[in-house]
PDB file of C-alpha atoms in Angstrom:
ATOM      1  CA  MET A 124      -0.342   0.115  -0.165  1.00 96.00           C
ATOM      2  CA  LYS A 125       0.911   3.109  -0.661  1.00 98.00           C
ATOM      3  CA  ALA A 126       1.024   5.801   1.273  1.00 98.00           C
ATOM      4  CA  VAL A 127       0.686  10.156   0.050  1.00 98.00           C
ATOM      5  CA  ILE A 128       1.874  12.749   2.282  1.00 98.00           C
ATOM      6  CA  LEU A 129       1.519  16.472   1.720  1.00 98.00           C
ATOM      7  CA  ALA A 130       4.790  17.920   1.968  1.00 97.00           C
ATOM      8  CA  GLY A 131       4.139  21.221   0.034  1.00 94.00           C
ATOM      9  CA  GLY A 132       2.531  24.299   2.061  1.00 88.00           C
ATOM     10  CA  LEU A 133       4.675  27.430   3.236  1.00 84.00           C
ATOM     11  CA  GLY A 134       3.974  26.747   7.462  1.00 81.00           C
ATOM     12  CA  THR A 135       4.085  30.331   7.668  1.00 80.00           C
ATOM     13  CA  ARG A 136       2.829  29.536  11.602  1.00 78.00           C
ATOM     14  CA  LEU A 137       6.219  28.148  11.747  1.00 85.00           C
ATOM     15  CA  SER A 138       8.290  30.551  10.142  1.00 81.00           C
ATOM     16  CA  GLU A 139      11.369  30.639  12.299  1.00 79.00           C
ATOM     17  CA  GLU A 140      12.456  27.320  11.016  1.00 83.00           C
ATOM     18  CA  THR A 141      10.172  27.676   6.968  1.00 85.00           C
ATOM     19  CA  SER A 142      11.943  30.829   5.340  1.00 85.00           C
ATOM     20  CA  THR A 143      15.011  28.137   4.758  1.00 86.00           C
ATOM     21  CA  ARG A 144      13.406  25.234   4.004  1.00 92.00           C
ATOM     22  CA  PRO A 145       9.594  23.402   3.821  1.00 94.00           C
ATOM     23  CA  LYS A 146       7.609  22.492   7.435  1.00 95.00           C
ATOM     24  CA  PRO A 147       8.322  18.577   7.167  1.00 96.00           C
ATOM     25  CA  MET A 148      11.878  18.942   6.503  1.00 96.00           C
ATOM     26  CA  VAL A 149      12.341  21.281   9.830  1.00 95.00           C
ATOM     27  CA  GLU A 150      14.532  19.042  12.239  1.00 96.00           C
ATOM     28  CA  ILE A 151      12.861  16.671  15.297  1.00 97.00           C
ATOM     29  CA  GLY A 152      16.087  15.342  16.829  1.00 96.00           C
ATOM     30  CA  GLY A 153      18.403  15.651  13.992  1.00 94.00           C
ATOM     31  CA  LYS A 154      16.285  14.131  11.564  1.00 95.00           C
ATOM     32  CA  PRO A 155      14.010  15.841   9.479  1.00 96.00           C
ATOM     33  CA  ILE A 156       9.521  15.501  10.342  1.00 97.00           C
ATOM     34  CA  LEU A 157       9.040  13.921   7.420  1.00 98.00           C
ATOM     35  CA  TRP A 158      11.727  11.180   8.204  1.00 97.00           C
ATOM     36  CA  HIS A 159      10.129  10.580  11.216  1.00 98.00           C
ATOM     37  CA  ILE A 160       6.495  10.519   9.484  1.00 98.00           C
ATOM     38  CA  LEU A 161       8.618   7.452   6.899  1.00 98.00           C
ATOM     39  CA  LYS A 162       9.547   5.261   9.957  1.00 98.00           C
ATOM     40  CA  MET A 163       5.870   5.663  11.376  1.00 98.00           C
ATOM     41  CA  TYR A 164       4.512   4.295   8.540  1.00 98.00           C
ATOM     42  CA  SER A 165       7.087   1.885   7.774  1.00 98.00           C
ATOM     43  CA  HIS A 166       7.053   0.170  10.870  1.00 98.00           C
ATOM     44  CA  HIS A 167       3.563  -0.977   9.932  1.00 98.00           C
ATOM     45  CA  GLY A 168       4.282  -2.279   7.028  1.00 97.00           C
ATOM     46  CA  VAL A 169       4.338   0.615   4.272  1.00 98.00           C
ATOM     47  CA  ASN A 170       7.389   1.381   2.601  1.00 98.00           C
ATOM     48  CA  ASP A 171       5.926   3.509  -0.703  1.00 98.00           C
ATOM     49  CA  PHE A 172       5.147   6.767  -0.468  1.00 98.00           C
ATOM     50  CA  VAL A 173       3.983   9.973  -3.593  1.00 98.00           C
ATOM     51  CA  ILE A 174       5.104  12.479  -1.315  1.00 98.00           C
ATOM     52  CA  CYS A 175       3.468  16.262  -3.099  1.00 98.00           C
ATOM     53  CA  CYS A 176       6.282  18.530  -2.697  1.00 98.00           C
ATOM     54  CA  GLY A 177       5.724  22.366  -3.214  1.00 96.00           C
ATOM     55  CA  TYR A 178       7.452  25.090  -1.470  1.00 95.00           C
ATOM     56  CA  LYS A 179      11.025  24.869  -1.525  1.00 95.00           C
ATOM     57  CA  GLY A 180      10.101  20.732  -2.547  1.00 96.00           C
ATOM     58  CA  TYR A 181      13.645  21.229  -3.779  1.00 96.00           C
ATOM     59  CA  VAL A 182      15.519  20.919  -0.365  1.00 96.00           C
ATOM     60  CA  ILE A 183      13.570  17.513  -0.037  1.00 97.00           C
ATOM     61  CA  LYS A 184      14.324  16.088  -3.367  1.00 96.00           C
ATOM     62  CA  GLU A 185      18.397  16.394  -2.045  1.00 95.00           C
ATOM     63  CA  TYR A 186      17.883  14.894   0.972  1.00 95.00           C
ATOM     64  CA  PHE A 187      16.539  11.780  -0.792  1.00 94.00           C
ATOM     65  CA  ALA A 188      19.165  11.836  -3.223  1.00 91.00           C
ATOM     66  CA  ASN A 189      21.724  12.115  -0.470  1.00 88.00           C
ATOM     67  CA  TYR A 190      20.297   9.608   1.907  1.00 88.00           C
ATOM     68  CA  PHE A 191      23.542   7.666   2.359  1.00 82.00           C
ATOM     69  CA  LEU A 192      25.467  10.978   3.073  1.00 81.00           C
ATOM     70  CA  HIS A 193      22.802  12.562   5.718  1.00 81.00           C
ATOM     71  CA  MET A 194      22.352   8.934   7.755  1.00 81.00           C
ATOM     72  CA  SER A 195      26.026   7.132   7.582  1.00 82.00           C
ATOM     73  CA  ASP A 196      29.382   7.619   8.168  1.00 86.00           C
ATOM     74  CA  VAL A 197      31.107   8.617   5.264  1.00 87.00           C
ATOM     75  CA  THR A 198      34.988   9.197   3.635  1.00 92.00           C
ATOM     76  CA  PHE A 199      35.567  12.099   1.258  1.00 92.00           C
ATOM     77  CA  ASP A 200      39.415  10.615  -0.783  1.00 94.00           C
ATOM     78  CA  MET A 201      40.312  14.004  -2.165  1.00 95.00           C
ATOM     79  CA  ARG A 202      43.512  12.716  -4.491  1.00 93.00           C
ATOM     80  CA  SER A 203      41.433  10.355  -6.504  1.00 94.00           C
ATOM     81  CA  ASN A 204      38.895  12.243  -6.077  1.00 93.00           C
ATOM     82  CA  ARG A 205      36.484   9.296  -4.669  1.00 92.00           C
ATOM     83  CA  MET A 206      33.393   8.850  -1.680  1.00 87.00           C
ATOM     84  CA  GLU A 207      33.526   5.971   0.518  1.00 87.00           C
ATOM     85  CA  VAL A 208      29.747   5.670   2.671  1.00 84.00           C
ATOM     86  CA  HIS A 209      30.577   3.035   5.701  1.00 83.00           C
ATOM     87  CA  HIS A 210      27.972   1.290   7.415  1.00 73.00           C
ATOM     88  CA  LYS A 211      25.121   2.299   4.746  1.00 69.00           C
ATOM     89  CA  ARG A 212      21.380   2.403   6.372  1.00 71.00           C
ATOM     90  CA  ALA A 213      19.914   1.761   3.935  1.00 75.00           C
ATOM     91  CA  GLU A 214      15.232   2.219   4.483  1.00 90.00           C
ATOM     92  CA  PRO A 215      13.195  -0.571   2.518  1.00 93.00           C
ATOM     93  CA  TRP A 216      11.555   2.587   1.093  1.00 96.00           C
ATOM     94  CA  ASN A 217       9.995   3.211  -2.504  1.00 97.00           C
ATOM     95  CA  VAL A 218       9.910   7.409  -2.018  1.00 97.00           C
ATOM     96  CA  THR A 219       8.351   9.422  -5.514  1.00 98.00           C
ATOM     97  CA  LEU A 220       8.340  13.057  -5.170  1.00 98.00           C
ATOM     98  CA  VAL A 221       5.676  14.913  -7.144  1.00 98.00           C
ATOM     99  CA  ASP A 222       5.987  18.665  -7.569  1.00 97.00           C
ATOM    100  CA  THR A 223       2.234  19.664  -7.022  1.00 98.00           C
ATOM    101  CA  GLY A 224       2.732  23.258  -7.075  1.00 96.00           C
ATOM    102  CA  ASP A 225       3.431  26.607  -4.704  1.00 93.00           C
ATOM    103  CA  ASP A 226      -0.017  27.841  -4.647  1.00 93.00           C
ATOM    104  CA  SER A 227      -2.023  24.358  -4.938  1.00 96.00           C
ATOM    105  CA  MET A 228      -4.308  23.707  -1.248  1.00 97.00           C
ATOM    106  CA  THR A 229      -4.450  19.925   0.117  1.00 97.00           C
ATOM    107  CA  GLY A 230      -6.942  18.727  -2.245  1.00 98.00           C
ATOM    108  CA  GLY A 231      -5.540  20.002  -5.372  1.00 98.00           C
ATOM    109  CA  ARG A 232      -2.279  18.102  -4.410  1.00 98.00           C
ATOM    110  CA  LEU A 233      -3.784  14.506  -3.948  1.00 98.00           C
ATOM    111  CA  ARG A 234      -5.171  15.304  -6.876  1.00 98.00           C
ATOM    112  CA  ARG A 235      -1.870  15.705  -8.538  1.00 98.00           C
ATOM    113  CA  VAL A 236      -0.771  12.767  -7.662  1.00 98.00           C
ATOM    114  CA  ALA A 237      -4.226  10.793  -8.722  1.00 98.00           C
ATOM    115  CA  ASP A 238      -2.149   9.039 -10.850  1.00 98.00           C
ATOM    116  CA  TYR A 239      -0.204   7.342  -8.123  1.00 98.00           C
ATOM    117  CA  VAL A 240      -2.790   5.903  -6.684  1.00 98.00           C
ATOM    118  CA  ARG A 241      -5.741   6.198  -9.697  1.00 97.00           C
ATOM    119  CA  ASN A 242      -5.651   2.149  -9.889  1.00 97.00           C
ATOM    120  CA  ASP A 243      -5.224   0.623  -5.832  1.00 98.00           C
ATOM    121  CA  GLU A 244      -7.419  -0.287  -4.071  1.00 97.00           C
ATOM    122  CA  ALA A 245      -6.310   1.529  -1.129  1.00 98.00           C
ATOM    123  CA  PHE A 246      -4.014   4.002  -0.172  1.00 98.00           C
ATOM    124  CA  CYS A 247      -3.347   6.267   3.356  1.00 98.00           C
ATOM    125  CA  PHE A 248      -2.558   9.819   3.259  1.00 98.00           C
ATOM    126  CA  THR A 249      -1.511  11.887   5.631  1.00 98.00           C
ATOM    127  CA  TYR A 250      -0.141  15.774   6.424  1.00 98.00           C
ATOM    128  CA  GLY A 251       4.127  16.300   6.454  1.00 97.00           C
ATOM    129  CA  ASP A 252       4.281  17.832   9.875  1.00 95.00           C
ATOM    130  CA  GLY A 253       2.471  15.830  12.504  1.00 95.00           C
ATOM    131  CA  VAL A 254       3.644  12.599  14.449  1.00 97.00           C
ATOM    132  CA  SER A 255       1.199   9.735  16.537  1.00 97.00           C
ATOM    133  CA  ASP A 256       1.019   6.471  17.851  1.00 97.00           C
ATOM    134  CA  VAL A 257      -2.148   5.796  15.810  1.00 98.00           C
ATOM    135  CA  ASP A 258      -2.170   2.334  15.175  1.00 98.00           C
ATOM    136  CA  ILE A 259      -1.378   2.776  11.256  1.00 98.00           C
ATOM    137  CA  GLY A 260      -2.314  -1.451  11.169  1.00 98.00           C
ATOM    138  CA  ALA A 261      -5.176  -1.596  12.746  1.00 98.00           C
ATOM    139  CA  ALA A 262      -6.344   2.206  10.774  1.00 98.00           C
ATOM    140  CA  ILE A 263      -6.266   0.378   7.505  1.00 98.00           C
ATOM    141  CA  ASP A 264      -7.861  -3.004   8.445  1.00 98.00           C
ATOM    142  CA  PHE A 265     -10.533  -1.088   9.819  1.00 98.00           C
ATOM    143  CA  HIS A 266     -11.177   0.687   6.260  1.00 98.00           C
ATOM    144  CA  LYS A 267     -11.064  -2.993   4.991  1.00 97.00           C
ATOM    145  CA  THR A 268     -14.255  -4.366   6.545  1.00 97.00           C
ATOM    146  CA  HIS A 269     -15.915  -1.089   6.305  1.00 97.00           C
ATOM    147  CA  GLY A 270     -16.477  -0.788   2.461  1.00 95.00           C
ATOM    148  CA  LYS A 271     -16.771   3.111   2.122  1.00 98.00           C
ATOM    149  CA  ALA A 272     -14.587   5.480   0.280  1.00 98.00           C
ATOM    150  CA  ALA A 273     -12.451   7.318   3.414  1.00 98.00           C
ATOM    151  CA  THR A 274     -11.078   6.582   7.141  1.00 98.00           C
ATOM    152  CA  LEU A 275     -10.343   8.689   8.997  1.00 98.00           C
ATOM    153  CA  THR A 276      -8.512   9.376  12.478  1.00 97.00           C
ATOM    154  CA  ALA A 277     -10.473  11.009  14.832  1.00 95.00           C
ATOM    155  CA  THR A 278      -8.191  12.478  17.738  1.00 93.00           C
ATOM    156  CA  TYR A 279      -8.594  14.381  20.398  1.00 85.00           C
ATOM    157  CA  PRO A 280      -6.679  18.059  19.903  1.00 78.00           C
ATOM    158  CA  PRO A 281      -3.743  19.900  22.031  1.00 71.00           C
ATOM    159  CA  GLY A 282      -5.723  22.780  20.285  1.00 51.00           C
ATOM    160  CA  ARG A 283      -8.429  22.836  17.799  1.00 49.00           C
ATOM    161  CA  PHE A 284      -9.067  21.695  14.263  1.00 56.00           C
ATOM    162  CA  GLY A 285     -11.959  19.694  12.258  1.00 61.00           C
ATOM    163  CA  ALA A 286     -14.315  18.607  14.990  1.00 70.00           C
ATOM    164  CA  LEU A 287     -16.765  15.377  13.953  1.00 78.00           C
ATOM    165  CA  ASP A 288     -20.055  14.406  14.534  1.00 79.00           C
ATOM    166  CA  ILE A 289     -19.602  10.279  14.755  1.00 83.00           C
ATOM    167  CA  GLN A 290     -22.292   8.020  15.248  1.00 86.00           C
ATOM    168  CA  GLY A 291     -21.925   3.976  15.376  1.00 88.00           C
ATOM    169  CA  HIS A 292     -17.981   4.776  13.663  1.00 90.00           C
ATOM    170  CA  GLN A 293     -19.752   6.814  10.007  1.00 91.00           C
ATOM    171  CA  ILE A 294     -19.149  10.749  10.382  1.00 87.00           C
ATOM    172  CA  LYS A 295     -22.308  12.130  10.057  1.00 85.00           C
ATOM    173  CA  GLN A 296     -20.977  15.539   9.400  1.00 82.00           C
ATOM    174  CA  PHE A 297     -17.082  17.434   9.031  1.00 80.00           C
ATOM    175  CA  MET A 298     -16.997  20.887  11.026  1.00 72.00           C
ATOM    176  CA  GLU A 299     -13.485  22.695   9.966  1.00 65.00           C
ATOM    177  CA  LYS A 300     -12.397  24.582  13.425  1.00 59.00           C
ATOM    178  CA  PRO A 301     -15.383  25.099  14.893  1.00 55.00           C
ATOM    179  CA  LYS A 302     -16.413  26.903  18.002  1.00 49.00           C
ATOM    180  CA  GLY A 303     -17.081  24.940  21.774  1.00 48.00           C
ATOM    181  CA  ASP A 304     -14.356  22.107  23.058  1.00 61.00           C
ATOM    182  CA  GLY A 305     -15.238  18.964  23.598  1.00 67.00           C
ATOM    183  CA  ALA A 306     -14.932  17.172  20.433  1.00 80.00           C
ATOM    184  CA  MET A 307     -12.689  14.947  18.342  1.00 89.00           C
ATOM    185  CA  ILE A 308     -11.057  16.244  15.088  1.00 91.00           C
ATOM    186  CA  ASN A 309      -9.411  14.868  12.004  1.00 94.00           C
ATOM    187  CA  GLY A 310      -6.590  13.202  13.024  1.00 94.00           C
ATOM    188  CA  GLY A 311      -5.053  13.571   9.617  1.00 95.00           C
ATOM    189  CA  PHE A 312      -4.359   9.807   9.071  1.00 98.00           C
ATOM    190  CA  PHE A 313      -6.772   9.206   6.422  1.00 98.00           C
ATOM    191  CA  VAL A 314      -6.596   5.851   4.469  1.00 98.00           C
ATOM    192  CA  LEU A 315      -8.961   6.357   1.138  1.00 98.00           C
ATOM    193  CA  SER A 316     -10.491   4.358  -1.846  1.00 98.00           C
ATOM    194  CA  PRO A 317      -9.539   6.123  -4.912  1.00 98.00           C
ATOM    195  CA  ARG A 318     -13.357   7.016  -5.303  1.00 98.00           C
ATOM    196  CA  VAL A 319     -12.082   9.703  -3.518  1.00 98.00           C
ATOM    197  CA  LEU A 320     -10.669  11.426  -6.431  1.00 98.00           C
ATOM    198  CA  ASP A 321     -13.904  12.326  -8.043  1.00 97.00           C
ATOM    199  CA  TYR A 322     -14.510  14.551  -4.866  1.00 98.00           C
ATOM    200  CA  LEU A 323     -11.181  16.955  -6.223  1.00 98.00           C
ATOM    201  CA  GLU A 324     -12.315  19.306  -8.989  1.00 97.00           C
ATOM    202  CA  ASP A 325      -8.938  21.540  -9.150  1.00 97.00           C
ATOM    203  CA  ASP A 326      -5.807  22.660  -7.524  1.00 97.00           C
ATOM    204  CA  ALA A 327      -7.918  24.988  -5.324  1.00 97.00           C
ATOM    205  CA  THR A 328      -9.681  22.262  -3.885  1.00 98.00           C
ATOM    206  CA  VAL A 329      -9.176  22.350  -0.021  1.00 97.00           C
ATOM    207  CA  TRP A 330      -9.155  18.848   1.484  1.00 98.00           C
ATOM    208  CA  GLU A 331     -10.610  19.638   4.765  1.00 97.00           C
ATOM    209  CA  GLN A 332     -13.511  21.462   3.165  1.00 97.00           C
ATOM    210  CA  GLN A 333     -15.899  20.626   0.354  1.00 97.00           C
ATOM    211  CA  PRO A 334     -14.604  17.014  -0.130  1.00 98.00           C
ATOM    212  CA  LEU A 335     -15.118  15.744   3.133  1.00 98.00           C
ATOM    213  CA  GLN A 336     -17.918  17.468   3.673  1.00 97.00           C
ATOM    214  CA  ARG A 337     -19.311  15.377   0.722  1.00 98.00           C
ATOM    215  CA  LEU A 338     -17.975  12.331   1.665  1.00 98.00           C
ATOM    216  CA  ALA A 339     -19.588  13.034   5.230  1.00 97.00           C
ATOM    217  CA  ALA A 340     -22.694  14.300   3.594  1.00 97.00           C
ATOM    218  CA  ASP A 341     -23.336  10.352   0.801  1.00 97.00           C
ATOM    219  CA  GLY A 342     -22.258   8.945   4.152  1.00 97.00           C
ATOM    220  CA  GLU A 343     -19.376   7.888   2.939  1.00 98.00           C
ATOM    221  CA  LEU A 344     -16.702   9.031   5.175  1.00 98.00           C
ATOM    222  CA  MET A 345     -15.739   6.732   8.218  1.00 98.00           C
ATOM    223  CA  ALA A 346     -14.252   6.894  11.507  1.00 98.00           C
ATOM    224  CA  TYR A 347     -11.219   5.150  13.126  1.00 98.00           C
ATOM    225  CA  GLU A 348     -10.482   6.620  16.451  1.00 96.00           C
ATOM    226  CA  HIS A 349      -7.288   6.979  18.336  1.00 96.00           C
ATOM    227  CA  HIS A 350      -6.843   7.803  22.140  1.00 92.00           C
ATOM    228  CA  GLY A 351      -3.395   7.843  22.103  1.00 92.00           C
ATOM    229  CA  PHE A 352      -0.682  10.746  20.906  1.00 93.00           C
ATOM    230  CA  TRP A 353      -0.836  12.679  18.350  1.00 94.00           C
ATOM    231  CA  GLN A 354       0.340  15.756  18.228  1.00 94.00           C
ATOM    232  CA  PRO A 355       0.976  18.468  15.110  1.00 93.00           C
ATOM    233  CA  MET A 356       3.959  20.580  14.754  1.00 94.00           C
ATOM    234  CA  ASP A 357       2.277  24.078  13.614  1.00 89.00           C
ATOM    235  CA  THR A 358       4.280  26.351  15.704  1.00 90.00           C
ATOM    236  CA  LEU A 359       7.706  27.017  17.532  1.00 91.00           C
ATOM    237  CA  ARG A 360       6.477  25.627  20.905  1.00 90.00           C
ATOM    238  CA  ASP A 361       4.906  23.047  19.011  1.00 92.00           C
ATOM    239  CA  LYS A 362       8.112  21.977  17.639  1.00 95.00           C
ATOM    240  CA  THR A 363       9.900  22.835  21.259  1.00 94.00           C
ATOM    241  CA  TYR A 364       7.823  20.059  22.823  1.00 94.00           C
ATOM    242  CA  LEU A 365       7.918  17.797  20.186  1.00 96.00           C
ATOM    243  CA  GLU A 366      12.337  17.725  20.401  1.00 97.00           C
ATOM    244  CA  GLU A 367      12.024  17.924  24.335  1.00 97.00           C
ATOM    245  CA  LEU A 368      10.367  14.683  24.302  1.00 96.00           C
ATOM    246  CA  TRP A 369      12.177  13.454  21.652  1.00 98.00           C
ATOM    247  CA  SER A 370      15.635  14.613  23.822  1.00 97.00           C
ATOM    248  CA  ALA A 371      14.166  13.036  26.907  1.00 97.00           C
ATOM    249  CA  GLY A 372      13.499   9.470  24.910  1.00 97.00           C
ATOM    250  CA  LYS A 373      10.081   9.957  25.460  1.00 96.00           C
ATOM    251  CA  ALA A 374       8.949  10.082  21.995  1.00 98.00           C
ATOM    252  CA  PRO A 375       5.697   8.161  21.901  1.00 97.00           C
ATOM    253  CA  TRP A 376       5.622   7.824  18.212  1.00 98.00           C
ATOM    254  CA  LYS A 377       8.718   6.256  18.062  1.00 97.00           C
ATOM    255  CA  THR A 378       7.492   2.834  17.547  1.00 94.00           C
ATOM    256  CA  TRP A 379      10.033   1.913  15.774  1.00 95.00           C
ATOM    257  CA  LYS A 380      13.729   0.350  16.823  1.00 87.00           C
TER     258      LYS A 380
END
C-alpha cells in the first residue's frame, strides 16, 4: 500500500524555521519530521511513498538524493576524487517526489498525484507535519472492513481542528475549526479509496472543506478512533515540545526499533 504525504505548504506559522526549508524538513532530534512520519508508516509495513512537494521542494529532493550522506559515515578521498560510504543504513522505502505546485491546496495536491494511486485498492494519506502513535495497520484493517470511500483517524486535540460528529463509527458531519470544545478532531491519518479522487475539482480544492463535507453527507466517511498520542507541529512551541520528548527518550510516536 502507498502513503501519500502532503509536503508542499508554506508553514507560515513556523516561519522561524521555514524561511529556508519546507516545514516537513524541520528537524526533530536531528532528523526531518518527514523522516519520522516515514518511519511510522514503515513500522506498519507501508514503504511506498508519494510525497507532494511544493514550497522549496528541491530541499526534500536533495535530502533523499543524498540520503546515505545524511545517515552514514563517509570518507572523502580528495586525492583520488572518491567517496566511500561506511555502514550504509538502508531503508526499505520507495519514495516518489512530485512537484504539485507552490500554490495548490491540500485537495489540489492529492488531485495532482492521482495517477500514482488511481488503480490501487486503497492508499494512506497524511500531512507532513504531525506525529502520532496511531496504529496505522489497524486503521487500514478497519478501512477494509467497512467498504466506504474514506477512513479518517479521529483523535482529541491539543488545539482546535476540524470537529467530527460520529455515530457508530460513521461520520455524519465534518465541521472545520468549529467553536466549542470536547469533540474529536481530524487527526490527519487517512485511509482512502481512489473513489475520493472524484471529489477533487482543481488545484484550489481544500481537502478539509468540500471533499470531506461531501463524503460525510454521502455516508462515505468513517472514523477510526485513536485515543493515544497525537501532535502536529504548527508552531515553534510545538516543535520545542516534540524536541523535548525526543531528547528525553519519551517520544510516543517512536514505535520502531
